[in-house]
Tab-separated table of C-alpha atoms and ligand atoms in Angstrom:
chain	number	residue	atom	x	y	z
A	1	MET	CA	5.372	10.505	-36.161
A	2	ALA	CA	3.320	7.412	-36.900
A	3	LEU	CA	1.183	5.631	-34.425
A	4	SER	CA	-0.087	2.104	-34.722
A	5	ILE	CA	-2.277	0.282	-32.323
A	6	SER	CA	-1.646	-3.411	-32.404
A	7	THR	CA	-4.836	-4.609	-30.797
A	8	SER	CA	-3.367	-8.065	-30.160
A	9	THR	CA	-0.713	-6.660	-27.838
A	10	SER	CA	-3.001	-3.832	-26.717
A	11	TYR	CA	-0.471	-1.060	-26.385
A	12	PHE	CA	0.793	1.818	-28.463
A	13	ASN	CA	3.913	1.421	-30.562
A	14	CYS	CA	5.425	4.819	-31.112
A	15	VAL	CA	8.353	5.303	-33.468
A	16	SER	CA	10.123	8.531	-34.456
A	17	SER	CA	9.507	9.911	-37.948
A	18	SER	CA	13.219	9.828	-38.676
A	19	ASN	CA	13.315	6.070	-39.034
A	20	LEU	CA	9.892	5.507	-40.593
A	21	PRO	CA	9.751	4.356	-44.239
A	22	SER	CA	7.902	6.796	-46.525
A	23	SER	CA	4.186	6.903	-45.727
A	24	SER	CA	3.135	5.163	-48.994
A	25	SER	CA	4.948	1.967	-47.992
A	26	SER	CA	4.252	2.477	-44.288
A	27	PRO	CA	3.786	-0.913	-42.606
A	28	PHE	CA	1.602	0.754	-40.000
A	29	LYS	CA	-2.173	0.498	-40.169
A	30	PRO	CA	-3.891	3.911	-40.290
A	31	PHE	CA	-4.650	5.208	-36.814
A	32	LYS	CA	-7.880	3.746	-35.394
A	33	PHE	CA	-9.662	4.670	-32.234
A	34	PRO	CA	-8.712	2.307	-29.395
A	35	PRO	CA	-11.060	-0.647	-28.834
A	36	PHE	CA	-12.366	0.986	-25.658
A	37	TRP	CA	-13.627	4.385	-24.646
A	38	PRO	CA	-12.168	6.723	-22.035
A	39	TRP	CA	-14.917	5.873	-19.602
A	40	GLN	CA	-14.235	2.146	-19.901
A	41	LYS	CA	-11.624	2.100	-17.164
A	42	VAL	CA	-10.737	-0.965	-15.104
A	43	LYS	CA	-9.873	-1.308	-11.419
A	44	MET	CA	-6.286	-2.192	-10.522
A	45	GLY	CA	-6.351	-2.496	-6.746
A	46	PRO	CA	-7.439	0.973	-5.527
A	47	LEU	CA	-6.489	2.545	-8.886
A	48	THR	CA	-8.644	3.033	-11.967
A	49	VAL	CA	-6.814	2.575	-15.255
A	50	SER	CA	-7.427	2.296	-18.983
A	51	PRO	CA	-7.487	-1.318	-20.179
A	52	MET	CA	-4.645	-0.392	-22.513
A	53	GLY	CA	-1.377	0.960	-21.182
A	54	PHE	CA	1.255	3.030	-22.961
A	55	GLY	CA	4.834	1.719	-22.924
A	56	THR	CA	7.557	4.381	-22.895
A	57	TRP	CA	10.618	2.186	-23.270
A	58	ALA	CA	11.667	4.068	-26.425
A	59	TRP	CA	11.402	7.538	-24.938
A	60	GLY	CA	14.859	9.024	-24.564
A	61	ASN	CA	16.545	5.944	-25.942
A	62	GLN	CA	19.352	7.198	-28.153
A	63	LEU	CA	21.006	3.827	-28.570
A	64	LEU	CA	18.164	1.858	-30.173
A	65	TRP	CA	15.733	4.558	-31.254
A	66	GLY	CA	17.989	7.472	-32.110
A	67	TYR	CA	16.190	9.749	-29.679
A	68	LYS	CA	17.002	13.439	-29.992
A	69	GLU	CA	15.642	16.290	-27.866
A	70	SER	CA	14.167	17.744	-31.066
A	71	MET	CA	11.643	14.877	-30.937
A	72	ASP	CA	10.116	16.101	-27.677
A	73	THR	CA	7.413	18.104	-29.455
A	74	ASP	CA	6.315	15.028	-31.401
A	75	LEU	CA	6.482	12.906	-28.266
A	76	GLN	CA	4.394	15.453	-26.363
A	77	GLN	CA	1.793	15.295	-29.148
A	78	THR	CA	1.848	11.504	-28.980
A	79	PHE	CA	1.331	11.664	-25.223
A	80	ASN	CA	-1.492	14.205	-25.617
A	81	LEU	CA	-3.185	12.034	-28.271
A	82	ALA	CA	-3.021	8.979	-26.048
A	83	VAL	CA	-4.469	10.824	-23.043
A	84	GLU	CA	-7.203	12.422	-25.139
A	85	ASN	CA	-8.146	8.936	-26.340
A	86	GLY	CA	-8.583	7.548	-22.850
A	87	ILE	CA	-5.145	6.164	-21.988
A	88	ASN	CA	-4.194	6.950	-18.410
A	89	LEU	CA	-1.747	4.144	-17.601
A	90	PHE	CA	1.891	4.707	-18.551
A	91	ASP	CA	4.677	2.192	-18.050
A	92	THR	CA	8.227	3.395	-17.513
A	93	ALA	CA	11.393	2.484	-15.589
A	94	ASP	CA	14.609	3.972	-14.330
A	95	SER	CA	16.519	2.315	-17.170
A	96	TYR	CA	14.146	3.322	-19.973
A	97	GLY	CA	15.872	5.878	-22.199
A	98	THR	CA	19.662	5.872	-22.138
A	99	GLY	CA	21.722	7.303	-19.330
A	100	ARG	CA	22.680	5.793	-15.990
A	101	LEU	CA	19.866	4.272	-13.976
A	102	ASN	CA	17.886	7.471	-13.952
A	103	GLY	CA	16.535	7.043	-17.423
A	104	GLN	CA	15.209	9.776	-19.636
A	105	SER	CA	11.826	8.112	-20.038
A	106	GLU	CA	10.626	8.932	-16.500
A	107	LYS	CA	11.745	12.532	-16.856
A	108	LEU	CA	10.029	12.939	-20.216
A	109	LEU	CA	6.831	11.443	-18.840
A	110	GLY	CA	6.875	13.916	-15.945
A	111	LYS	CA	7.466	16.748	-18.439
A	112	PHE	CA	4.627	15.694	-20.758
A	113	ILE	CA	2.201	15.406	-17.829
A	114	ARG	CA	3.123	18.910	-16.689
A	115	GLU	CA	2.823	20.329	-20.188
A	116	PHE	CA	-0.382	18.540	-21.187
A	117	PRO	CA	-2.620	21.303	-22.580
A	118	GLY	CA	-5.846	19.799	-21.243
A	119	ASN	CA	-7.139	19.932	-17.680
A	120	ARG	CA	-4.865	18.876	-14.799
A	121	LEU	CA	-3.877	15.231	-15.115
A	122	GLN	CA	-2.518	14.834	-11.642
A	123	ASP	CA	-5.606	13.058	-10.349
A	124	ASP	CA	-5.982	10.659	-13.240
A	125	ILE	CA	-2.671	9.513	-14.644
A	126	VAL	CA	-1.296	6.256	-13.228
A	127	ILE	CA	2.398	5.541	-13.697
A	128	ALA	CA	3.815	2.060	-13.336
A	129	THR	CA	7.541	2.333	-12.886
A	130	LYS	CA	10.280	0.020	-11.678
A	131	PHE	CA	13.900	0.200	-10.829
A	132	ALA	CA	16.817	-2.150	-11.203
A	133	ALA	CA	18.008	-3.874	-8.066
A	134	TYR	CA	21.009	-6.142	-8.316
A	135	PRO	CA	23.817	-5.525	-9.032
A	136	TRP	CA	23.252	-1.784	-8.925
A	137	ARG	CA	21.455	-1.426	-5.595
A	138	LEU	CA	22.369	-3.565	-2.644
A	139	THR	CA	21.506	-1.694	0.562
A	140	PRO	CA	18.119	-0.543	1.915
A	141	GLY	CA	19.441	3.011	1.706
A	142	GLN	CA	19.931	2.643	-2.059
A	143	PHE	CA	16.409	1.271	-2.391
A	144	VAL	CA	15.077	4.178	-0.336
A	145	LYS	CA	16.825	6.639	-2.677
A	146	ALA	CA	15.374	4.849	-5.723
A	147	CYS	CA	11.881	4.962	-4.210
A	148	ARG	CA	12.291	8.598	-3.162
A	149	LEU	CA	13.158	9.516	-6.735
A	150	ARG	CA	9.816	8.079	-7.722
A	151	ARG	CA	7.716	9.884	-5.166
A	152	PRO	CA	4.914	11.862	-6.761
A	153	ASP	CA	6.380	15.148	-5.583
A	154	SER	CA	9.804	14.591	-7.100
A	155	LEU	CA	10.621	13.175	-10.506
A	156	LEU	CA	7.086	12.343	-11.572
A	157	ILE	CA	4.050	14.390	-10.644
A	158	SER	CA	1.323	11.851	-10.444
A	159	PRO	CA	-0.249	11.373	-7.017
A	160	GLN	CA	-0.933	7.787	-7.930
A	161	VAL	CA	2.273	5.922	-8.451
A	162	ALA	CA	1.777	2.203	-8.721
A	163	VAL	CA	5.315	1.049	-8.145
A	164	ASN	CA	5.933	-2.300	-9.768
A	165	LEU	CA	8.300	-3.998	-7.360
A	166	LYS	CA	8.102	-7.457	-8.753
A	167	ARG	CA	10.989	-7.730	-11.205
A	168	LEU	CA	13.771	-6.256	-9.162
A	169	ASP	CA	16.574	-8.412	-10.458
A	170	CYS	CA	16.473	-6.263	-13.558
A	171	SER	CA	14.217	-3.534	-14.791
A	172	ILE	CA	12.462	-5.473	-17.507
A	173	GLY	CA	9.075	-3.977	-16.996
A	174	LEU	CA	6.014	-6.016	-16.383
A	175	ARG	CA	3.130	-5.133	-18.615
A	176	PRO	CA	1.304	-2.244	-16.999
A	177	GLY	CA	-1.494	-3.230	-14.762
A	178	SER	CA	0.319	-6.029	-13.029
A	179	SER	CA	-0.128	-5.569	-9.343
A	180	ALA	CA	2.705	-4.555	-7.106
A	181	VAL	CA	3.862	-7.780	-5.580
A	182	ILE	CA	6.767	-7.514	-3.222
A	183	GLY	CA	10.026	-9.133	-4.277
A	184	THR	CA	10.695	-12.787	-4.608
A	185	GLU	CA	13.208	-13.342	-1.831
A	186	SER	CA	12.837	-12.493	1.828
A	187	ARG	CA	15.962	-10.300	1.662
A	188	ARG	CA	14.605	-8.445	-1.326
A	189	PHE	CA	11.194	-8.309	0.319
A	190	ASP	CA	12.901	-6.841	3.319
A	191	CYS	CA	14.719	-4.171	1.319
A	192	ILE	CA	11.815	-3.214	-0.845
A	193	THR	CA	9.108	-3.155	1.789
A	194	LYS	CA	11.323	-0.970	3.902
A	195	ALA	CA	12.400	1.253	1.064
A	196	SER	CA	9.015	1.839	-0.533
A	197	SER	CA	7.393	2.616	2.784
A	198	MET	CA	10.304	4.840	3.894
A	199	ALA	CA	9.990	6.790	0.687
A	200	GLY	CA	6.365	7.450	1.522
A	201	ILE	CA	5.175	5.372	-1.381
A	202	THR	CA	3.035	2.397	-0.611
A	203	THR	CA	2.811	-0.293	-3.256
A	204	ALA	CA	-0.799	0.671	-3.649
A	205	GLY	CA	0.301	4.132	-4.635
A	206	LYS	CA	-1.487	5.933	-1.758
A	207	LYS	CA	0.667	8.127	0.459
A	208	LYS	CA	0.363	8.101	4.200
A	209	ALA	CA	-1.915	10.571	5.994
A	210	VAL	CA	-0.735	11.993	9.309
A	211	GLU	CA	-2.968	13.908	11.701
A	212	VAL	CA	-1.686	15.437	14.954
A	213	PHE	CA	-4.231	16.137	17.706
A	214	ASP	CA	-3.877	18.522	20.644
A	215	SER	CA	-4.512	15.684	23.088
A	216	GLU	CA	-5.381	11.994	23.281
A	217	GLU	CA	-8.911	13.045	24.211
A	218	VAL	CA	-9.339	14.955	20.947
A	219	LEU	CA	-7.672	12.103	19.068
A	220	ALA	CA	-10.176	9.629	20.550
A	221	VAL	CA	-13.092	11.749	19.302
A	222	SER	CA	-11.662	11.771	15.778
A	223	LEU	CA	-10.802	8.066	15.863
A	224	ALA	CA	-14.378	7.235	16.832
A	225	LYS	CA	-15.794	9.228	13.913
A	226	TYR	CA	-13.240	7.687	11.514
A	227	THR	CA	-14.180	4.183	12.660
A	228	ALA	CA	-17.921	4.834	12.647
A	229	ASP	CA	-17.805	6.304	9.144
A	230	LEU	CA	-15.916	3.263	7.840
A	231	SER	CA	-18.337	0.964	9.637
A	232	GLU	CA	-21.255	2.672	7.912
A	233	ASN	CA	-19.601	2.448	4.478
A	234	PHE	CA	-18.558	-1.189	4.756
A	235	CYS	CA	-21.848	-2.336	6.298
A	236	LYS	CA	-23.648	-0.649	3.413
A	237	GLU	CA	-21.195	-1.964	0.792
A	238	ARG	CA	-20.482	-5.466	2.097
A	239	GLY	CA	-23.072	-6.137	4.776
A	240	CYS	CA	-20.324	-6.572	7.364
A	241	PHE	CA	-17.274	-4.793	8.792
A	242	THR	CA	-14.084	-6.589	9.779
A	243	VAL	CA	-12.100	-4.784	12.478
A	244	VAL	CA	-8.693	-5.832	13.762
A	245	LEU	CA	-7.638	-4.728	17.249
A	246	SER	CA	-4.203	-4.315	18.801
A	247	GLY	CA	-3.380	-4.604	22.444
A	248	GLY	CA	-1.984	-1.875	24.655
A	249	SER	CA	-3.429	1.623	24.946
A	250	LEU	CA	-5.389	1.421	21.682
A	251	ILE	CA	-8.439	-0.022	23.405
A	252	LYS	CA	-8.700	3.026	25.661
A	253	SER	CA	-8.639	5.289	22.606
A	254	LEU	CA	-11.781	3.544	21.276
A	255	ARG	CA	-13.842	4.735	24.261
A	256	LYS	CA	-15.775	7.417	22.351
A	257	LEU	CA	-17.457	4.654	20.334
A	258	LEU	CA	-19.182	3.657	23.574
A	259	GLU	CA	-20.954	7.019	23.756
A	260	PRO	CA	-23.735	8.625	21.706
A	261	PRO	CA	-24.098	8.971	18.786
A	262	TYR	CA	-22.001	5.933	17.874
A	263	ILE	CA	-23.182	3.501	20.564
A	264	ASP	CA	-26.644	3.780	19.003
A	265	SER	CA	-25.823	4.435	15.345
A	266	ILE	CA	-23.225	1.740	14.613
A	267	GLU	CA	-24.528	-1.575	13.255
A	268	TRP	CA	-22.622	-3.597	15.853
A	269	SER	CA	-24.230	-6.890	14.786
A	270	LYS	CA	-22.365	-6.600	11.486
A	271	TRP	CA	-18.962	-6.219	13.098
A	272	HIS	CA	-16.421	-9.074	13.048
A	273	VAL	CA	-13.533	-8.539	15.469
A	274	LEU	CA	-10.074	-10.096	15.274
A	275	TRP	CA	-6.684	-9.332	16.817
A	276	VAL	CA	-3.528	-8.338	14.933
A	277	ASP	CA	-1.589	-10.032	17.694
A	278	GLU	CA	-2.326	-11.838	20.930
A	279	ARG	CA	-0.328	-13.079	23.864
A	280	VAL	CA	-0.287	-16.865	24.296
A	281	VAL	CA	-1.914	-16.820	27.739
A	282	PRO	CA	-5.371	-17.845	28.983
A	283	LYS	CA	-8.150	-15.474	27.843
A	284	ASP	CA	-8.789	-14.419	31.447
A	285	HIS	CA	-5.118	-13.644	32.092
A	286	VAL	CA	-4.207	-10.033	32.833
A	287	ASP	CA	-1.839	-10.048	29.812
A	288	SER	CA	-4.524	-11.234	27.373
A	289	ASN	CA	-5.417	-8.738	24.611
A	290	TYR	CA	-8.812	-10.455	24.448
A	291	LYS	CA	-9.403	-9.707	28.156
A	292	LEU	CA	-8.180	-6.135	27.681
A	293	ALA	CA	-10.572	-5.577	24.759
A	294	TYR	CA	-13.460	-7.423	26.407
A	295	ASP	CA	-13.261	-5.510	29.680
A	296	GLY	CA	-12.656	-2.123	28.015
A	297	PHE	CA	-14.793	-2.327	24.901
A	298	LEU	CA	-16.416	-5.563	23.697
A	299	SER	CA	-18.474	-6.135	26.858
A	300	LYS	CA	-20.025	-2.695	26.361
A	301	VAL	CA	-21.260	-3.070	22.772
A	302	PRO	CA	-23.750	-5.559	21.232
A	303	ILE	CA	-21.279	-7.307	18.935
A	304	LEU	CA	-22.402	-10.919	18.413
A	305	PRO	CA	-20.162	-13.219	20.510
A	306	GLY	CA	-19.799	-15.525	17.490
A	307	ASN	CA	-18.289	-12.627	15.554
A	308	VAL	CA	-15.442	-12.129	18.026
A	309	TYR	CA	-12.489	-14.343	17.082
A	310	ALA	CA	-10.137	-14.935	20.001
A	311	ILE	CA	-7.225	-17.330	19.782
A	312	ASN	CA	-7.469	-20.888	21.087
A	313	ASP	CA	-5.694	-20.363	24.394
A	314	ALA	CA	-5.322	-24.105	24.993
A	315	LEU	CA	-2.725	-24.384	22.223
A	316	SER	CA	1.012	-23.658	22.052
A	317	ALA	CA	2.232	-20.496	20.317
A	318	GLU	CA	2.830	-22.444	17.104
A	319	GLY	CA	-0.503	-24.253	17.357
A	320	ALA	CA	-2.410	-21.071	18.146
A	321	ALA	CA	-0.867	-19.320	15.123
A	322	GLU	CA	-1.825	-22.175	12.792
A	323	ASP	CA	-5.298	-22.324	14.327
A	324	TYR	CA	-5.828	-18.564	13.914
A	325	GLU	CA	-4.679	-18.750	10.276
A	326	THR	CA	-7.228	-21.533	9.743
A	327	CYS	CA	-9.882	-19.286	11.285
A	328	LEU	CA	-8.889	-16.473	8.896
A	329	LYS	CA	-9.080	-18.838	5.916
A	330	HIS	CA	-12.565	-19.915	6.979
A	331	LEU	CA	-13.654	-16.257	7.154
A	332	VAL	CA	-12.220	-15.691	3.685
A	333	ASN	CA	-13.988	-18.768	2.310
A	334	THR	CA	-17.278	-17.589	3.796
A	335	LYS	CA	-16.685	-14.092	2.320
A	336	VAL	CA	-16.666	-12.384	5.717
A	337	ILE	CA	-13.125	-11.295	4.851
A	338	GLU	CA	-12.261	-10.213	1.321
A	339	THR	CA	-9.138	-11.233	-0.550
A	340	SER	CA	-6.786	-8.556	-1.882
A	341	SER	CA	-6.661	-8.694	-5.682
A	342	ALA	CA	-3.228	-7.055	-5.486
A	343	SER	CA	-1.550	-9.350	-2.990
A	344	GLY	CA	-3.739	-12.455	-2.719
A	345	PHE	CA	-3.689	-12.092	1.066
A	346	PRO	CA	-6.815	-11.536	3.227
A	347	LYS	CA	-7.955	-7.923	3.076
A	348	LEU	CA	-9.325	-6.771	6.415
A	349	ASP	CA	-11.494	-3.658	6.325
A	350	LEU	CA	-9.956	-1.709	9.225
A	351	MET	CA	-6.773	-2.489	11.108
A	352	LEU	CA	-6.392	-0.497	14.369
A	353	LEU	CA	-2.700	-0.599	15.208
A	354	GLY	CA	-0.636	0.683	18.082
A	355	MET	CA	3.117	1.215	18.033
A	356	GLY	CA	5.688	0.506	20.703
A	357	PRO	CA	8.432	2.990	21.700
A	358	ASP	CA	10.871	0.849	19.653
A	359	GLY	CA	8.713	1.183	16.555
A	360	HIS	CA	7.201	-2.307	16.698
A	361	VAL	CA	3.679	-2.937	15.482
A	362	ALA	CA	1.616	-6.002	16.329
A	363	SER	CA	4.268	-8.421	17.597
A	364	LEU	CA	6.696	-7.599	14.815
A	365	PHE	CA	9.798	-6.192	16.461
A	366	PRO	CA	12.842	-4.326	15.079
A	367	GLY	CA	15.416	-6.655	13.526
A	368	HIS	CA	13.290	-9.740	14.065
A	369	HIS	CA	13.167	-12.174	11.151
A	370	LEU	CA	9.359	-12.322	11.441
A	371	CYS	CA	9.321	-8.880	9.795
A	372	ASN	CA	10.356	-10.610	6.591
A	373	GLU	CA	7.781	-13.419	6.713
A	374	ASN	CA	5.996	-13.143	3.396
A	375	LYS	CA	4.158	-16.457	3.037
A	376	LYS	CA	2.263	-17.138	6.284
A	377	TRP	CA	-0.770	-15.105	7.300
A	378	VAL	CA	-0.226	-15.642	11.030
A	379	THR	CA	3.025	-16.545	12.739
A	380	PHE	CA	4.321	-16.810	16.298
A	381	ILE	CA	7.139	-15.465	18.424
A	382	LYS	CA	8.613	-16.967	21.571
A	383	ASP	CA	11.174	-14.284	22.358
A	384	SER	CA	9.140	-11.112	22.321
A	385	PRO	CA	11.215	-8.241	23.731
A	386	LYS	CA	7.912	-6.897	25.084
A	387	PRO	CA	6.580	-9.301	27.739
A	388	PRO	CA	5.005	-11.748	27.705
A	389	PRO	CA	7.457	-13.537	25.407
A	390	GLU	CA	5.062	-15.872	23.600
A	391	ARG	CA	2.636	-14.322	21.101
A	392	ILE	CA	0.968	-14.851	17.756
A	393	THR	CA	0.908	-12.066	15.173
A	394	PHE	CA	-0.353	-11.196	11.709
A	395	THR	CA	2.479	-10.898	9.185
A	396	PHE	CA	3.176	-7.807	7.109
A	397	PRO	CA	1.557	-9.125	3.901
A	398	VAL	CA	-1.737	-9.417	5.828
A	399	ILE	CA	-1.311	-6.109	7.655
A	400	ASN	CA	-0.412	-4.332	4.424
A	401	SER	CA	-3.341	-5.811	2.508
A	402	ALA	CA	-5.823	-4.035	4.773
A	403	ALA	CA	-8.206	-1.602	3.138
A	404	TYR	CA	-7.707	0.934	5.951
A	405	ILE	CA	-5.103	1.181	8.681
A	406	ALA	CA	-5.355	3.597	11.617
A	407	LEU	CA	-2.086	3.761	13.541
A	408	VAL	CA	-2.781	5.295	16.954
A	409	VAL	CA	0.318	6.641	18.718
A	410	CYS	CA	0.179	8.759	21.858
A	411	GLY	CA	2.646	9.956	24.448
A	412	ALA	CA	6.141	11.446	24.501
A	413	GLY	CA	7.613	7.976	24.927
A	414	LYS	CA	6.857	7.293	21.267
A	415	ALA	CA	8.290	10.591	19.936
A	416	ASP	CA	11.683	9.144	18.957
A	417	ALA	CA	10.174	6.280	16.977
A	418	VAL	CA	7.681	8.667	15.333
A	419	GLN	CA	10.491	11.005	14.347
A	420	LYS	CA	12.479	8.106	12.916
A	421	ALA	CA	9.472	6.878	10.969
A	422	LEU	CA	8.153	10.197	9.695
A	423	GLY	CA	11.048	12.576	10.035
A	424	LYS	CA	13.141	13.741	7.100
A	425	ASP	CA	16.501	12.277	7.966
A	426	GLN	CA	15.774	8.606	7.662
A	427	SER	CA	18.605	6.220	8.311
A	428	SER	CA	18.746	2.923	6.500
A	429	ASP	CA	17.825	0.642	9.407
A	430	VAL	CA	14.079	0.580	9.122
A	431	LEU	CA	11.602	0.182	11.951
A	432	PRO	CA	8.692	-2.254	11.598
A	433	VAL	CA	6.281	0.697	11.678
A	434	GLN	CA	7.961	2.000	8.524
A	435	MET	CA	7.083	-1.226	6.771
A	436	VAL	CA	3.374	-0.644	7.287
A	437	SER	CA	1.337	0.364	4.265
A	438	ALA	CA	-2.261	-0.156	3.288
A	439	GLU	CA	-3.984	-0.932	0.026
A	440	GLY	CA	-6.355	1.908	0.660
A	441	GLU	CA	-5.640	4.561	3.291
A	442	PHE	CA	-2.995	4.433	6.007
A	443	LYS	CA	-3.563	7.161	8.587
A	444	TRP	CA	-1.397	8.070	11.572
A	445	PHE	CA	-3.352	9.372	14.571
A	446	LEU	CA	-0.800	11.202	16.747
A	447	ASP	CA	-1.200	13.324	19.808
A	448	LYS	CA	1.076	16.347	20.192
A	449	ALA	CA	3.381	14.569	22.612
A	450	ALA	CA	4.083	11.707	20.198
A	451	ALA	CA	4.631	14.180	17.361
A	452	SER	CA	6.800	16.508	19.453
A	453	LYS	CA	10.035	15.619	17.600
A	454	LEU	CA	8.706	16.004	14.075
B	1	6PG	O1	0.052	-6.994	22.114
B	1	6PG	C1	0.650	-5.942	22.089
B	1	6PG	O2	1.542	-5.650	22.887
B	1	6PG	C2	0.224	-4.889	21.134
B	1	6PG	O3	-0.502	-5.327	20.077
B	1	6PG	C3	1.387	-4.032	20.726
B	1	6PG	O4	1.737	-4.117	19.392
B	1	6PG	C4	0.980	-2.625	21.082
B	1	6PG	O5	0.047	-2.135	20.111
B	1	6PG	C5	2.177	-1.728	21.133
B	1	6PG	O6	3.141	-2.330	21.955
B	1	6PG	C6	1.783	-0.363	21.682
B	1	6PG	O7	1.317	-0.529	22.985
B	1	6PG	P1	0.944	0.784	23.847
B	1	6PG	O8	0.006	1.564	22.989
B	1	6PG	O9	0.306	0.294	25.076
B	1	6PG	O10	2.218	1.520	24.054
């Protein structure tokens, strides 16, 4: 088995000994150490990867590379050599290696990871895989199945699976390291966002965390600590902390932040507060999320008034959405809000979401075309099934670019939607809550009543 590293294309070429010319006339340069060292990893979104990836297109490919099972020992040694020399990024696909669209390459990669003689690789290996869409997969259910097959606990065993969703019209792989950018058409965006989140894989490769609390009271205590800890980290790391609020019962669940130790320990002056959605009503109207948050939370903490970004309630729904997007862009330009290197959308630090009994989040409702909006940062709705009808709302690309998302769901009235979102038997029509993912951590905070049907 000969290995050559072509530094110009910066990835391994691995060919089987059976079709190599004799070593004296070998066209391959003698093996050299890679131009980087194991510790020289690079950040890819929340993942840390070697600057050089390893392409596995040939693995299992009988047609073009004459693969035979007898080669597995050599391939395992090749894999081991790559890992021992600092490679931790492997590119594969469902069509790599012959066979129907469940190619041999992914299976071999999973096998080699399991059988690597060194210490456990599970926490370090990053696998970029992809799967063919048209004309093989047309329904969300087929996408869900394809994503499920690529969950860390099934075919491959890496807890970090960066699923390349970009080239879905065919599985020509992108070079490893390209970020997961959702598909190019709203329909495809719709299918893929739904499918990857339903399969428990977020494009950032982190799985969802779900915690069930005995009561809403206990949940509120945990939510306060979670929020305060993130506030401390971001204030230390960035000098500010951007928090996005929802309406509804979420505000009540933040009440423990108003008590010691947090009321005194949190650096409130570094907080910047926005809303994931807002009703298009005057700020003093009973339906206003601003009024709800002000009366129940903001008026009780020393957050600087200039750091609280309410909508312009003098504008129409469309005008208020455009105006709020302009406000977001200003906060990005002034570095208050970061930009996601994976998606290019604004990356809020903590998004505190609620969920309706129908599985809506923000003002993104089941079956509504706004769920597929993948260009705007903020949009508007005039026919909200939850009154009042006119609202503005963040879109999913902004929601899903958040560093952290806490989804707070309490009460038996939400149990059906929770079961649909988290239960095993998932049907193909996907709820908006199932389209939520985060670039960092996405955590469900459930009380027992909301989790009663899981
Ligand atoms: O403006 C809104 O209506 C909210 O942002 C909405 O998305 C809310 O979070 C859910 O409807 C859950 O509300 P409850 O927690 O009150 O059920």
